Each structure stands twice: as C-alpha cells, then as structure tokens.
Coordinates of C-alpha atoms and ligand atoms in Angstrom, one line a residue:
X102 CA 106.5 146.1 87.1
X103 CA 104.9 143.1 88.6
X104 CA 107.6 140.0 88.8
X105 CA 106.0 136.6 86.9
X106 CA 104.0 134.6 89.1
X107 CA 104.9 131.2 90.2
X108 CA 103.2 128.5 92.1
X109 CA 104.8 125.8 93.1
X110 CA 103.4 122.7 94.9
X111 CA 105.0 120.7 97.6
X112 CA 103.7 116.9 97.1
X113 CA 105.8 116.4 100.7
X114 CA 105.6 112.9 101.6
X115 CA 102.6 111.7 99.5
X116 CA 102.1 109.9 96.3
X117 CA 104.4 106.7 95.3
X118 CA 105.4 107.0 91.8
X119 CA 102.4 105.6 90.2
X120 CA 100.3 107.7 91.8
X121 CA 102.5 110.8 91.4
X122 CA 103.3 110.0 87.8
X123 CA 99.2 110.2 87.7
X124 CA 98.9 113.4 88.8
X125 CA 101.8 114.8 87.1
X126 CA 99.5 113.8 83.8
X127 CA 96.0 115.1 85.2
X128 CA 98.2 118.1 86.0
X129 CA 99.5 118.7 83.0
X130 CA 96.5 118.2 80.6
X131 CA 95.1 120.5 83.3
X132 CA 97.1 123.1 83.1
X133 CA 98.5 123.3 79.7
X134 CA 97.2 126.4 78.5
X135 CA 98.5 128.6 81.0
X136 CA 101.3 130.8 79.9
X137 CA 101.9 134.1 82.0
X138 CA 102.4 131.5 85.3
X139 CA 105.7 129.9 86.6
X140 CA 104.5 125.9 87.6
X141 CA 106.6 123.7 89.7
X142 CA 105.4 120.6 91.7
X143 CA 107.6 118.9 94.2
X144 CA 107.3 115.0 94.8
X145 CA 109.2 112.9 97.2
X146 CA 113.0 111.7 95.9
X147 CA 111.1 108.1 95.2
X148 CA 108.8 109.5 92.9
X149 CA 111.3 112.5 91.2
X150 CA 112.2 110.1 88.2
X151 CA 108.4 109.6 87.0
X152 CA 107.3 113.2 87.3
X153 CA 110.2 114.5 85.9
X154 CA 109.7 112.1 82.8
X155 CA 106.1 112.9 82.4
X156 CA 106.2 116.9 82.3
X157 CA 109.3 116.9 80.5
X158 CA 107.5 118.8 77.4
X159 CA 105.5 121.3 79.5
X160 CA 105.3 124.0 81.4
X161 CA 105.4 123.3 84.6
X162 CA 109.2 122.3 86.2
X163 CA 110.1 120.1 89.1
X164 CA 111.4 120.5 92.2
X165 CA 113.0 118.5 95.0
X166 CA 112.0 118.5 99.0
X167 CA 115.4 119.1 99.8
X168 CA 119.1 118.6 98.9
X169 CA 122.0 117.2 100.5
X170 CA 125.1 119.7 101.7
X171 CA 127.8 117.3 100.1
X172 CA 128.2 116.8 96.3
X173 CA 128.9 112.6 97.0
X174 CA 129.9 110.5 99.3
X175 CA 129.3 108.5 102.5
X176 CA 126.2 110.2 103.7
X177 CA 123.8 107.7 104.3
X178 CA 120.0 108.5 103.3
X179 CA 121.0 111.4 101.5
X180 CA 120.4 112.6 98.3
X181 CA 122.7 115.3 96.3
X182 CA 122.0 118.6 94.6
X183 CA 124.2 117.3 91.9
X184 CA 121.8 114.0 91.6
X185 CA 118.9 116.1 91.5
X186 CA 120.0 118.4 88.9
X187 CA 121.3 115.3 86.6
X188 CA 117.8 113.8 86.9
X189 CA 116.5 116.3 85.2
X190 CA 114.7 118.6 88.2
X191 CA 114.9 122.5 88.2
X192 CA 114.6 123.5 91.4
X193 CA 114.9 122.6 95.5
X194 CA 112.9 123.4 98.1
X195 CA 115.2 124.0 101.1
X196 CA 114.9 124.9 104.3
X197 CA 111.4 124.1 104.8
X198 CA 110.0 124.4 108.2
X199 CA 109.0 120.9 108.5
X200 CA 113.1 120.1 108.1
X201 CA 113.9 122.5 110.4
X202 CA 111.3 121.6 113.0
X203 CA 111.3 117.8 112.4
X204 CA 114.8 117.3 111.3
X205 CA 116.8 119.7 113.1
X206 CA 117.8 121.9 110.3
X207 CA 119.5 125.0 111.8
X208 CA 120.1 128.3 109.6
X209 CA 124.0 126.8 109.1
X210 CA 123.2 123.6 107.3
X211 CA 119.9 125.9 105.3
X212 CA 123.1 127.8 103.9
X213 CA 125.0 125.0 103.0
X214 CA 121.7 124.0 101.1
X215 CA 121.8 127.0 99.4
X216 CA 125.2 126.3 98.3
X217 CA 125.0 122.9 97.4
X218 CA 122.0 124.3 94.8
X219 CA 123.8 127.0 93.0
X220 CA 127.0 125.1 93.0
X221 CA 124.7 121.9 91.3
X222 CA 122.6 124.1 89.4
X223 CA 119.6 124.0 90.9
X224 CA 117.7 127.4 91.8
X225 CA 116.5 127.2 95.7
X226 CA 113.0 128.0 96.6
X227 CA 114.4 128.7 100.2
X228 CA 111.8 128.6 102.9
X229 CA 111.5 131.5 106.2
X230 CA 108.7 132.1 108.5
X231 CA 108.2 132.1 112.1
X232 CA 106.1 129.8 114.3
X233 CA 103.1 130.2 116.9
X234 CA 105.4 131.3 119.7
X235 CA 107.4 133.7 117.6
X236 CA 104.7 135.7 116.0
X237 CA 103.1 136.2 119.2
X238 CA 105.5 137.6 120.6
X239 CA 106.1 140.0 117.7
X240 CA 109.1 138.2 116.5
X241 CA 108.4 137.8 112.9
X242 CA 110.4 140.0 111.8
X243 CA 113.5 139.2 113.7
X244 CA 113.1 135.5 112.9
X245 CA 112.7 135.7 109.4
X246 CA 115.8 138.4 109.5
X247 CA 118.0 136.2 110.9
X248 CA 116.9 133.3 108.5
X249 CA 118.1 135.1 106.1
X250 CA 121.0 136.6 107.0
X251 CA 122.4 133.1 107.8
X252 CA 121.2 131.1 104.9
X253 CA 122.5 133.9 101.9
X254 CA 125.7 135.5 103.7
X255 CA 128.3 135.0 100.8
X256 CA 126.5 134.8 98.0
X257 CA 126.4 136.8 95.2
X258 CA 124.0 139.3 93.8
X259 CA 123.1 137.6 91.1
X260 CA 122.9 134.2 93.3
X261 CA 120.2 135.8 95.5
X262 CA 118.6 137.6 92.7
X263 CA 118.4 134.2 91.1
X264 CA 116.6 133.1 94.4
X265 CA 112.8 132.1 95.7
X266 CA 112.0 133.2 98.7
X267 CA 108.8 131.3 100.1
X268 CA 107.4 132.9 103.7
X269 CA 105.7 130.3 105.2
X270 CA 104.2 130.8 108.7
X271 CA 104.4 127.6 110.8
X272 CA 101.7 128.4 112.4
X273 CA 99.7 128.4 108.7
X274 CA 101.1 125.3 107.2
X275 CA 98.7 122.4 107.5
X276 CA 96.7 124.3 110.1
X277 CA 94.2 125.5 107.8
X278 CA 95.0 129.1 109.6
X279 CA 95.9 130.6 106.8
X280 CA 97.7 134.4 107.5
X281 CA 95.8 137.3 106.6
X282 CA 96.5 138.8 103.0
X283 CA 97.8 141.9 105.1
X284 CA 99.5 139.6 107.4
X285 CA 101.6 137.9 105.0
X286 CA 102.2 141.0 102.9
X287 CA 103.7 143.1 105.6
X288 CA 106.4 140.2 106.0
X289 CA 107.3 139.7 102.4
X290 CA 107.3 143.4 102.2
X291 CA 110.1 143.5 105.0
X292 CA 111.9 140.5 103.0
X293 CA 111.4 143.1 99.9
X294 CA 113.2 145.6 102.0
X295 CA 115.7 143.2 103.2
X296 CA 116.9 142.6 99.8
X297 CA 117.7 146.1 99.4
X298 CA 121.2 145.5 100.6
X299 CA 121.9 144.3 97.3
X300 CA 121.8 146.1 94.3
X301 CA 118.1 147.4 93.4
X302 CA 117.8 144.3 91.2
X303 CA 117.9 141.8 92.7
X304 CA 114.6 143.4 95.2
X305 CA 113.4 143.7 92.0
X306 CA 113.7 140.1 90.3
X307 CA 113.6 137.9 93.7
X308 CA 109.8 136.2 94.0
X309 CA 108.4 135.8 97.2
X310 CA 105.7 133.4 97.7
X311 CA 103.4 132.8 100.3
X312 CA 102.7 129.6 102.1
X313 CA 100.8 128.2 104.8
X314 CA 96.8 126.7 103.8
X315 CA 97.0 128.3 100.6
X316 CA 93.8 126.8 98.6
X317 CA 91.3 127.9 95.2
X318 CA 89.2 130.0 97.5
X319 CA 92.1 132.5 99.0
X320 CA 94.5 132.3 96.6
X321 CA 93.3 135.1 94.7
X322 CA 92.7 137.4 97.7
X323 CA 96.7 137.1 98.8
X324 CA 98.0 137.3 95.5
X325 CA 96.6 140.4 95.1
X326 CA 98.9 141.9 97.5
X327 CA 101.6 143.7 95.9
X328 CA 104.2 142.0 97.8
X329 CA 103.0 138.1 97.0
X330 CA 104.3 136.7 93.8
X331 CA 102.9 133.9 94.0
X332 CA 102.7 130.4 96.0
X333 CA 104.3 127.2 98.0
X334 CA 101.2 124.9 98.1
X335 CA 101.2 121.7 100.5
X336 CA 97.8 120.0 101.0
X337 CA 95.8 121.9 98.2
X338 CA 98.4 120.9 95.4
X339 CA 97.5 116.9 95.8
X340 CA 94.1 117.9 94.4
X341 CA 94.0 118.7 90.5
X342 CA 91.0 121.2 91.0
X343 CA 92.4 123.0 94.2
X344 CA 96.0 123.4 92.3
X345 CA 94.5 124.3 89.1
X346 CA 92.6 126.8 91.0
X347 CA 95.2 128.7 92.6
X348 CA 97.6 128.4 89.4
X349 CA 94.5 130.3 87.6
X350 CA 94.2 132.7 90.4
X351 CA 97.8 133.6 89.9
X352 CA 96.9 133.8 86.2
Ligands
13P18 P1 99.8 123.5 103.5 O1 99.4 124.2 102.2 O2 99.3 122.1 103.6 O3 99.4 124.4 104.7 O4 101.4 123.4 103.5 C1 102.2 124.5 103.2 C2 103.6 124.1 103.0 O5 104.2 123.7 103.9 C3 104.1 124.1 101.6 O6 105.5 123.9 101.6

C-alpha cells in the first residue's frame, strides 16, 4: 500500500514575518483543496509565530528548522522543542545538512535532537544524505547507515515508526544537481531496508522524502519511484507556483 505523501518546505533563512505570514496566505488559498497530500512549511524561529497563526485552520502544518537538545535553560541563542511545540508547530526538521556542515552538528547532538522532539512532542523530519566526496567514492550507503544508526539508537518502534526520514544529497541541495529518480530511490530503498530491524511496521509507516533541487518540473518524475514518499523543498518552496506544483505532483 502506498504510505500518504507529504511535502514539506524548508523556508531556511528567508522571509521576515511579514513576508512569511504572506506566503503562508498565498499558500494556503493555493493549496486548499488538496486532500490525499501531507503539507508542512518550515519558516525561520522569527517568523514561526505568524505562519503558525495564519494556517491554523488548514491543511498544511508547520515545522521548525531545528530544535534545541535541552528542554530550558542557560543556552544562549537556542530555542527548545518544548517552545516549539507550545507555539503551536507540528513538526522539526533536524539534522539538516546545512547544520551539520555549517554548524557542526555531529550524529551525537542529531540524536539528542531526536530526543528532545519526541520527548516535546514534536515528530522529527530527520535529515541523512552524503556529500560530493562521499558519493564518489561509493559511500552513500555507509554514510547514510551510520547517520542513522547514531541518531535512532534507543528509540522505540513506534518512535521511529512515528518518524520522517528526508534523504537529501549535499551535493543536490541548492546545486540545482538534482539526483537521478533511480539515484535517489536506490538510497531510500536501502533506508527502507534499514528499517527492517524493527518490526515490519514501522518499514511500512516511516515516509522518506527526497531532497536536494526538488522543483514543479521533476517532482513528478521522483515521486514516482516506489521508494519516494514524497519531499523536503528548499529554494522551490519560496515560490507559490513551484510549491503548489510539486504538492500537485505528489497529488
Ligand atoms: P533546495 O531544494 O534548495 O536544493 O534545498 C533542499 C533542502 O535543503 C531542503 O531542506
């Protein structure tokens, strides 16, 4: 049985919250019809408070960029899982490559992440993928592997069948180089088979999406692949057409 598709877009850091709050409406007047999709878009903590106002009675939810490991506390610049959730998102991005690269995110703290969502209440779109280097040296697999066994060892079942999974290629994201449709389904295929260490559900329920230059004119051609449920969109979800586009795709 094919899993529910869901697209989500990551806003990363773009659109102050009059500007976000703007697309949140063009968005949502866009895409209010749609019904057998999963929406999510993703603005930056400034902007959380406006989009999560104006798409309170729709159907598309909202995520944050990324969540503090602590709960509270004296952790300057941060921003909590438990403050997210209050403000009324539903999910987190974590582990994005751009926090790992940029930031120096290692697998460790990714867990942590992990944690601090399901402990909040949040459920984690977590982020894997290898870059440049990595895949040309055939390391894909073994990368995204390890990413995972480091960011889900000791949770439970049902927390990592509760989970998104988004493979995103570093070498895709932002590159306009976007992987092949066969590319990027042999890699959530062996994230598929991964998951079967857990009971067969949670293989079953867990949705992988692709990202990495996803835009209106591929969409359709990767989520066609078996193994693609659906999509993390950076550059392409700032435009209402371009999102609306690959939400109907998915559709
Ligand atoms: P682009 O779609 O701009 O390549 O970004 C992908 C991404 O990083 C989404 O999280």
């Amino acid at each position: 049985m094919k899993r529910r598709p869901f697209i989500a877009g990551n806003w990363k850091m773009h659109k102050a919250p009059a500007e976000a709050d703007a697309l949140a409406e063009q968005l949502k007047r866009a895409l209010a019809d749609v019904t057998a999709v999963d929406i999510a878009v993703a603005p930056t903590f400034l902007s959380l408070p406006a989009v999560i106002a104006r798409l309170r009675h729709s159907n598309i939810g909202v995520a944050s960029q990324n969540v503090a490991v602590e709960a509270q506390g004296a952790f300057t610049g941060e921003v909590s899982a438990e403050m997210i959730k209050v403000a009324g998102a539903q999910y987190a991005i974590v582990g994005h490559s751009e926090r790992r690269q940029v930031f120096g995110e290692t697998d460790a703290v990714v867990a942590r992440k992990v944690q601090a969502c399901f402990r909040a209440g949040l459920a984690p779109i977590l982020c894997v993928g290898e870059t440049l280097p990595e895949r040309e040296a055939g390391q894909e697999e073994a990368v995204v592997g390890r990413q995972l066994d480091v960011a889900l060892a000791g949770l439970s079942a049902d927390q990592v069948g509760a989970l998104t999974i988004a493979y995103e290629p570093v070498w895709a994201i932002g590159t306009g180089k976007v992987a092949s449709p066969a590319q990027a389904n042999d890699v959530h295929a062996f994230i598929r088979g991964w998951l079967g260490r857990y009971p067969a559900f949670v293989a079953r329920n867990v949705r992988i999406q692709y990202g990495g230059s996803v835009k209106g004119s591929n969409a359709a051609g990767l989520l066609a692949q078996p193994e693609i449920d659906g999509a993390l969109v950076g550059g392409a979800a700032l435009t209402v057409d371009e999102f609306v586009a690959i939400v109907q795709a998915a559709g």
